[in-house]
Backbone as a chain_set.jsonl record, in Angstrom:
{"seq": "SSRVLWTLAVTQFKLPVNHAIMYELQNIFNLLPGVTGAPIVAGAGMEVEGASSAEKAQAGMTSVSRAMQTAMSTQTNDMLLVIYLSSLIRSVIGLHNLINNKVQLASKEKESEGEKEKEKEKEKNDKTKKAEAAPSEKSAQ", "coords": {"N": [[24.294, 20.999, 22.951], [27.593, 19.689, 22.207], [27.789, 19.557, 19.442], [26.012, 21.469, 18.541], [27.178, 23.773, 19.59], [29.596, 23.687, 18.165], [28.623, 24.027, 15.551], [27.521, 26.603, 15.764], [29.867, 28.058, 16.309], [31.267, 27.697, 13.915], [29.532, 28.961, 12.097], [29.805, 31.546, 12.963], [32.319, 32.104, 12.218], [34.406, 31.507, 13.95], [35.627, 29.09, 14.165], [37.37, 26.946, 11.841], [35.928, 25.652, 8.791], [34.972, 22.315, 8.554], [35.087, 20.309, 5.958], [34.388, 17.644, 5.5], [32.608, 17.048, 7.558], [30.609, 18.901, 6.959], [29.779, 17.907, 4.497], [28.653, 15.451, 5.288], [26.566, 16.425, 6.907], [25.059, 17.73, 4.945], [24.263, 15.535, 3.417], [22.644, 14.257, 5.309], [20.579, 16.154, 5.674], [19.554, 16.209, 3.093], [18.373, 13.753, 2.913], [16.205, 13.93, 4.569], [12.649, 14.213, 4.706], [10.68, 16.724, 3.064], [8.523, 18.383, 4.879], [7.389, 20.784, 5.421], [5.577, 23.243, 4.124], [6.309, 22.944, 1.307], [6.799, 24.102, -2.004], [4.776, 22.703, -3.74], [2.67, 23.179, -5.62], [0.058, 23.499, -7.946], [0.841, 25.363, -10.783], [2.92, 26.822, -9.645], [5.106, 28.137, -10.674], [4.067, 30.216, -12.099], [2.965, 33.621, -12.609], [1.2, 35.263, -10.019], [-1.803, 36.935, -9.733], [-3.089, 39.525, -7.827], [-4.311, 39.531, -4.431], [-6.06, 37.537, -3.725], [-5.449, 35.335, -5.321], [-2.89, 34.825, -4.423], [-3.449, 34.163, -1.821], [-4.884, 31.868, -2.31], [-2.87, 30.268, -3.39], [-1.176, 30.099, -1.187], [-2.89, 28.778, 0.578], [-3.136, 26.397, -0.813], [-0.499, 25.439, -0.643], [-0.35, 25.112, 2.095], [-2.286, 23.14, 2.528], [-1.151, 21.042, 1.106], [1.158, 20.759, 2.563], [0.111, 20.022, 5.071], [-1.113, 17.624, 4.342], [1.142, 16.184, 3.631], [2.48, 16.115, 6.095], [0.63, 14.647, 7.595], [0.673, 12.229, 6.184], [3.352, 11.478, 6.569], [3.395, 11.267, 9.353], [1.578, 9.193, 9.745], [2.865, 7.106, 8.382], [5.218, 6.955, 9.88], [4.165, 6.305, 12.397], [3.119, 3.792, 11.779], [5.474, 2.379, 11.233], [6.731, 2.549, 13.73], [4.902, 1.137, 15.252], [5.25, -1.439, 14.232], [7.886, -1.889, 15.053], [7.534, -1.769, 17.828], [5.761, -3.936, 18.243], [7.396, -6.003, 17.351], [9.436, -5.929, 19.262], [7.947, -6.554, 21.513], [7.049, -9.161, 20.901], [9.513, -10.437, 20.751], [10.305, -10.221, 23.414], [8.335, -11.778, 24.675], [8.891, -14.284, 23.571], [11.449, -14.635, 24.609], [10.849, -14.776, 27.379], [9.293, -17.101, 27.331], [11.214, -18.994, 26.558], [12.874, -18.794, 28.784], [11.22, -19.759, 30.839], [10.802, -22.386, 29.913], [13.428, -23.298, 30.124], [13.834, -23.19, 32.908], [11.966, -25.115, 33.723], [13.055, -27.404, 32.55], [15.511, -27.532, 33.938], [14.553, -27.934, 36.546], [13.348, -30.471, 36.282], [15.592, -32.003, 35.651], [17.039, -31.723, 38.026], [15.337, -33.056, 39.795], [15.531, -35.623, 38.745], [18.246, -36.13, 39.176], [18.308, -35.999, 41.986], [16.679, -38.173, 42.563], [18.29, -40.245, 41.577], [20.458, -39.989, 43.329], [19.228, -40.665, 45.754], [18.606, -43.326, 45.217], [21.192, -44.36, 45.027], [22.047, -43.951, 47.666], [20.258, -45.633, 49.035], [21.083, -48.038, 47.974], [23.707, -48.164, 48.956], [23.112, -48.3, 51.691], [21.779, -50.745, 51.765], [23.873, -52.388, 50.96], [25.604, -52.027, 53.138], [24.05, -53.048, 55.213], [23.856, -55.685, 54.411], [26.53, -56.415, 54.551], [26.902, -56.066, 57.249], [25.172, -57.997, 58.26], [26.362, -60.214, 57.188], [28.83, -60.23, 58.432], [28.5, -61.017, 61.29], [27.685, -63.661, 60.895], [29.914, -64.731, 59.704], [31.746, -64.559, 61.785], [30.636, -66.312, 63.624], [30.938, -68.623, 62.245], [33.614, -69.068, 62.37]], "CA": [[25.346, 20.004, 23.03], [28.849, 20.108, 21.581], [27.567, 19.723, 18.004], [25.36, 22.767, 18.343], [28.205, 24.781, 19.849], [30.522, 23.657, 17.036], [27.947, 24.632, 14.412], [27.451, 28.05, 16.001], [31.213, 28.616, 16.181], [31.613, 27.713, 12.492], [28.734, 29.995, 11.422], [30.308, 32.854, 13.392], [33.698, 32.144, 11.718], [35.358, 31.352, 15.045], [36.328, 27.845, 13.866], [37.389, 26.678, 10.401], [34.919, 24.712, 8.3], [35.425, 20.956, 8.273], [34.276, 19.973, 4.784], [33.859, 16.279, 5.624], [31.415, 17.135, 8.413], [29.578, 19.63, 6.207], [29.277, 16.974, 3.489], [27.759, 14.515, 5.972], [25.356, 17.168, 7.286], [24.267, 17.95, 3.738], [23.627, 14.251, 3.098], [21.568, 14.014, 6.274], [19.454, 17.047, 5.377], [18.97, 15.829, 1.804], [17.562, 12.544, 3.101], [15.004, 14.251, 5.333], [11.512, 14.602, 3.857], [10.236, 18.109, 3.196], [7.143, 18.363, 5.369], [6.938, 22.131, 5.745], [5.235, 24.194, 3.072], [7.052, 22.828, 0.059], [5.998, 24.678, -3.095], [4.283, 21.678, -4.659], [1.34, 23.684, -5.917], [-0.162, 23.654, -9.374], [1.08, 26.728, -11.242], [3.804, 27.507, -8.704], [6.038, 28.968, -11.408], [3.336, 31.254, -12.827], [2.694, 34.868, -11.892], [-0.068, 35.264, -9.307], [-2.361, 38.287, -9.753], [-4.001, 39.857, -6.747], [-4.136, 38.882, -3.139], [-6.874, 36.329, -3.625], [-4.688, 34.238, -5.929], [-1.779, 34.514, -3.522], [-4.02, 33.449, -0.687], [-5.204, 30.518, -2.782], [-1.614, 29.53, -3.512], [-0.723, 29.813, 0.174], [-3.784, 27.748, 1.11], [-2.761, 25.15, -1.483], [0.76, 24.967, -0.055], [-0.633, 24.671, 3.454], [-2.99, 21.861, 2.477], [-0.186, 20.025, 0.69], [2.044, 20.564, 3.706], [-0.616, 19.242, 6.082], [-1.28, 16.269, 3.83], [2.448, 15.536, 3.725], [2.728, 15.855, 7.513], [-0.248, 13.554, 7.998], [1.186, 10.998, 5.582], [4.598, 11.117, 7.246], [3.057, 10.833, 10.71], [0.947, 7.881, 9.64], [3.893, 6.137, 8.017], [6.107, 6.816, 11.033], [3.436, 5.559, 13.425], [3.05, 2.397, 11.355], [6.794, 1.773, 11.427], [6.979, 2.42, 15.164], [4.056, 0.053, 15.73], [5.915, -2.692, 13.865], [9.043, -2.027, 15.939], [7.013, -2.072, 19.163], [5.246, -5.312, 18.257], [8.548, -6.905, 17.23], [10.087, -5.975, 20.573], [7.045, -7.262, 22.416], [7.093, -10.583, 20.55], [10.827, -10.931, 21.147], [10.291, -10.358, 24.872], [7.49, -12.929, 25.022], [9.639, -15.497, 23.217], [12.512, -14.751, 25.602], [10.247, -15.273, 28.616], [8.89, -18.481, 27.091], [12.436, -19.804, 26.614], [13.337, -18.803, 30.168], [10.352, -20.673, 31.593], [11.138, -23.748, 29.479], [14.741, -23.628, 30.688], [13.646, -23.462, 34.335], [11.258, -26.392, 33.839], [14.023, -28.461, 32.241], [16.451, -27.626, 35.048], [13.864, -28.535, 37.687], [13.172, -31.903, 36.035], [16.916, -32.639, 35.764], [17.379, -31.778, 39.446], [14.547, -34.141, 40.394], [16.114, -36.885, 38.295], [19.53, -36.345, 39.87], [17.987, -36.299, 43.385], [16.185, -39.547, 42.581], [19.44, -41.132, 41.411], [21.236, -39.935, 44.571], [18.499, -41.445, 46.755], [18.786, -44.741, 44.88], [22.557, -44.727, 45.402], [22.089, -44.023, 49.129], [19.557, -46.855, 49.433], [21.93, -49.162, 47.59], [24.799, -48.198, 49.927], [22.551, -48.797, 52.954], [21.536, -52.189, 51.592], [25.176, -53.05, 50.962], [26.118, -51.99, 54.51], [23.278, -53.999, 56.039], [24.242, -57.04, 53.995], [27.858, -56.671, 55.117], [26.747, -56.202, 58.707], [24.555, -59.307, 58.519], [27.315, -61.247, 56.797], [29.949, -60.226, 59.378], [28.271, -61.894, 62.461], [27.61, -65.065, 60.501], [31.287, -65.171, 59.449], [32.381, -64.71, 63.106], [30.127, -67.54, 64.25], [31.468, -69.751, 61.49], [35.024, -69.279, 62.73]], "C": [[26.569, 20.511, 22.275], [28.681, 20.314, 20.077], [26.948, 21.075, 17.701], [26.368, 23.884, 18.549], [29.207, 24.854, 18.702], [29.898, 24.34, 15.829], [27.856, 26.14, 14.57], [28.82, 28.702, 15.83], [31.637, 28.69, 14.719], [30.828, 28.804, 11.772], [29.168, 31.395, 11.81], [31.78, 33.025, 13.009], [34.732, 32.124, 12.844], [36.189, 30.079, 14.872], [36.345, 27.631, 12.356], [36.344, 25.617, 10.034], [35.587, 23.364, 8.043], [34.522, 20.431, 7.158], [33.71, 18.561, 4.843], [32.589, 16.274, 6.468], [30.289, 17.838, 7.669], [28.96, 18.738, 5.13], [28.293, 15.99, 4.12], [26.461, 15.201, 6.405], [24.453, 17.401, 6.074], [23.564, 16.658, 3.323], [22.458, 13.962, 4.028], [20.35, 14.868, 5.936], [18.802, 16.721, 4.038], [18.078, 14.6, 1.934], [16.278, 12.812, 3.876], [13.863, 14.629, 4.4], [11.142, 16.058, 4.107], [8.779, 18.142, 3.616], [6.625, 19.754, 5.689], [6.781, 22.961, 4.489], [6.056, 24.115, 1.811], [6.202, 23.367, -1.082], [5.621, 23.645, -4.14], [2.835, 22.044, -4.98], [1.213, 23.81, -7.423], [0.037, 25.11, -9.755], [2.005, 27.5, -10.333], [4.769, 28.425, -9.419], [5.364, 30.122, -12.117], [3.162, 32.478, -11.944], [1.325, 34.782, -11.248], [-0.563, 36.698, -9.267], [-3.299, 38.476, -8.581], [-3.774, 39.021, -5.503], [-4.925, 37.578, -3.063], [-6.151, 35.136, -4.24], [-3.533, 33.827, -5.032], [-2.282, 33.748, -2.311], [-4.378, 32.026, -1.071], [-3.945, 29.676, -2.889], [-1.093, 29.141, -2.133], [-1.576, 28.709, 0.801], [-3.464, 26.398, 0.489], [-1.491, 24.574, -0.908], [0.518, 24.432, 1.346], [-1.325, 23.322, 3.448], [-2.061, 20.745, 2.04], [0.748, 19.711, 1.844], [1.363, 19.724, 4.786], [-0.802, 17.802, 5.636], [0.038, 15.497, 3.941], [2.778, 15.203, 5.181], [1.887, 14.691, 8.007], [0.268, 12.222, 7.458], [2.458, 10.535, 6.277], [4.324, 10.611, 8.662], [2.46, 9.432, 10.696], [1.985, 6.811, 9.34], [4.836, 5.892, 9.192], [5.437, 6.018, 12.135], [3.336, 4.083, 13.065], [4.379, 1.692, 11.576], [7.088, 1.576, 12.907], [6.119, 1.316, 15.769], [4.694, -1.301, 15.428], [7.11, -2.937, 14.777], [8.59, -2.414, 17.343], [6.532, -3.511, 19.244], [6.389, -6.318, 18.151], [9.254, -7.047, 18.568], [9.24, -6.758, 21.567], [7.091, -8.765, 22.162], [8.427, -11.183, 20.967], [10.895, -11.136, 22.656], [9.485, -11.57, 25.304], [8.217, -14.23, 24.707], [10.775, -15.718, 24.21], [11.993, -15.285, 26.925], [9.842, -16.738, 28.492], [10.108, -19.405, 27.182], [12.971, -19.89, 28.037], [12.525, -19.779, 31.009], [10.651, -22.118, 31.205], [12.462, -24.196, 30.07], [14.618, -23.966, 32.165], [12.947, -24.8, 34.551], [12.216, -27.551, 33.574], [15.022, -28.64, 33.371], [15.813, -28.279, 36.26], [13.7, -30.043, 37.484], [14.512, -32.638, 36.126], [17.342, -32.745, 37.216], [16.618, -32.896, 40.135], [15.126, -35.496, 40.01], [17.412, -37.166, 39.04], [19.3, -36.642, 41.355], [17.488, -37.731, 43.514], [17.321, -40.548, 42.448], [20.291, -41.154, 42.687], [20.561, -40.757, 45.667], [18.648, -42.936, 46.488], [20.175, -45.218, 45.267], [22.685, -44.87, 46.923], [21.42, -45.298, 49.623], [20.402, -48.084, 49.113], [23.096, -49.3, 48.561], [24.312, -48.729, 51.278], [22.321, -50.303, 52.886], [22.848, -52.957, 51.615], [25.745, -53.122, 52.38], [25.37, -52.989, 55.387], [23.622, -55.431, 55.67], [25.603, -57.395, 54.572], [27.765, -56.867, 56.624], [26.135, -57.553, 59.061], [25.537, -60.442, 58.215], [28.46, -61.331, 57.812], [29.654, -61.077, 60.615], [28.217, -63.382, 62.063], [29.008, -65.594, 60.201], [32.013, -65.404, 60.779], [31.925, -66.024, 63.771], [30.642, -68.772, 63.524], [32.896, -70.057, 61.883], [35.071, -69.894, 64.068]], "O": [[26.573, 21.632, 21.767], [29.36, 21.159, 19.494], [27.312, 21.74, 16.732], [26.409, 24.838, 17.772], [29.624, 25.943, 18.305], [30.552, 25.137, 15.156], [28.089, 26.879, 13.614], [28.918, 29.79, 15.262], [32.3, 29.648, 14.32], [31.384, 29.504, 10.926], [28.927, 32.343, 11.063], [32.419, 33.988, 13.432], [35.822, 32.674, 12.691], [37.313, 29.994, 15.365], [35.437, 28.083, 11.66], [35.941, 24.803, 10.865], [36.632, 23.287, 7.396], [33.345, 20.145, 7.381], [32.643, 18.308, 4.283], [31.618, 15.59, 6.144], [29.137, 17.412, 7.743], [27.756, 18.805, 4.881], [27.229, 15.724, 3.561], [25.381, 14.623, 6.284], [23.232, 17.282, 6.169], [22.4, 16.685, 2.921], [21.411, 13.482, 3.593], [19.224, 14.371, 5.914], [17.602, 16.94, 3.874], [17.139, 14.424, 1.158], [15.357, 11.996, 3.841], [14.093, 15.302, 3.395], [11.274, 16.561, 5.223], [7.891, 17.947, 2.786], [5.508, 19.884, 6.189], [7.772, 23.336, 3.863], [6.468, 25.151, 1.289], [4.998, 23.112, -1.123], [6.083, 23.699, -5.28], [1.904, 21.309, -4.651], [2.17, 24.19, -8.098], [-0.533, 26.0, -9.124], [1.897, 28.723, -10.249], [5.218, 29.41, -8.833], [6.061, 30.954, -12.698], [3.202, 32.398, -10.716], [0.383, 34.281, -11.862], [0.159, 37.59, -8.821], [-4.205, 37.671, -8.369], [-3.14, 37.966, -5.529], [-4.498, 36.627, -2.409], [-6.242, 34.027, -3.712], [-3.229, 32.642, -4.893], [-1.639, 32.813, -1.835], [-4.208, 31.094, -0.285], [-3.948, 28.501, -2.522], [-0.632, 28.019, -1.922], [-1.056, 27.816, 1.471], [-3.51, 25.372, 1.167], [-1.393, 23.365, -0.701], [1.103, 23.425, 1.743], [-1.003, 22.452, 4.257], [-2.16, 19.623, 2.538], [1.091, 18.553, 2.083], [1.977, 18.818, 5.35], [-0.67, 16.873, 6.432], [0.054, 14.318, 4.296], [3.299, 14.125, 5.466], [2.374, 13.842, 8.753], [0.299, 11.218, 8.171], [2.628, 9.346, 6.545], [4.942, 9.648, 9.115], [2.797, 8.593, 11.532], [1.991, 5.745, 9.957], [5.208, 4.751, 9.465], [6.063, 5.15, 12.744], [3.452, 3.219, 13.934], [4.418, 0.554, 12.045], [7.636, 0.546, 13.298], [6.552, 0.632, 16.696], [4.68, -2.202, 16.267], [7.328, -4.061, 15.227], [9.189, -3.283, 17.976], [6.85, -4.226, 20.194], [6.352, -7.368, 18.792], [9.628, -8.15, 18.966], [9.764, -7.532, 22.367], [7.165, -9.554, 23.104], [8.477, -12.303, 21.476], [11.477, -12.114, 23.125], [9.9, -12.309, 26.197], [8.164, -15.177, 25.492], [11.039, -16.851, 24.612], [12.622, -16.152, 27.533], [10.023, -17.522, 29.423], [10.045, -20.465, 27.805], [13.465, -20.938, 28.454], [13.084, -20.538, 31.801], [10.742, -22.984, 32.075], [12.604, -25.35, 30.475], [15.231, -24.926, 32.632], [13.302, -25.542, 35.468], [12.194, -28.557, 34.283], [15.353, -29.77, 33.731], [16.449, -29.089, 36.934], [13.896, -30.813, 38.424], [14.568, -33.765, 36.619], [17.943, -33.745, 37.611], [17.179, -33.61, 40.966], [15.204, -36.406, 40.835], [17.655, -38.289, 39.483], [20.021, -37.456, 41.932], [17.834, -38.427, 44.469], [17.327, -41.579, 43.12], [20.788, -42.208, 43.084], [21.232, -41.461, 46.421], [18.799, -43.724, 47.422], [20.339, -46.329, 45.771], [23.344, -45.787, 47.413], [21.936, -45.971, 50.516], [20.434, -49.047, 49.88], [23.446, -50.413, 48.954], [25.005, -49.508, 51.931], [22.628, -51.036, 53.826], [22.939, -54.034, 52.204], [26.299, -54.145, 52.781], [25.974, -53.688, 56.201], [23.671, -56.3, 56.541], [25.822, -58.519, 55.025], [28.449, -57.712, 57.202], [26.531, -58.181, 60.042], [25.547, -61.477, 58.881], [29.005, -62.414, 58.024], [30.539, -61.847, 60.988], [28.657, -64.247, 62.82], [29.275, -66.776, 60.415], [32.807, -66.338, 60.894], [32.716, -66.737, 64.387], [30.769, -69.842, 64.119], [33.346, -71.195, 61.742], [36.154, -70.167, 64.585]]}, "num_chains": 1, "name": "protein.A"}
């Protein structure tokens, strides 16, 4: 992408360094957890004699690195599970509200149709009363 191209151009001295961007990149990298072979081994500052000690130190770093990766993966999976469940619950609540809204609209439509039918019946009754009253008025004259 363009960020990668920009970074490559800056590292090859084709573009000048933008210190604000470099500061932000440094902040981003400082916030990332170190999950690859960090030297968090007992006696890491001491001299190691012989290959067997070096192999032990390397094995210790690898086991710490694997433990850190496992812990980070577990924590990340737990956080993603919470996000997934939250999204799922939000969707279910949204569907529930949608169904309730449709039910309310349907009941209001039925009520309004019932009122319209009553008005029509009332108008018909009024017309029939007027029609019945009109011949009796003619005969009275």
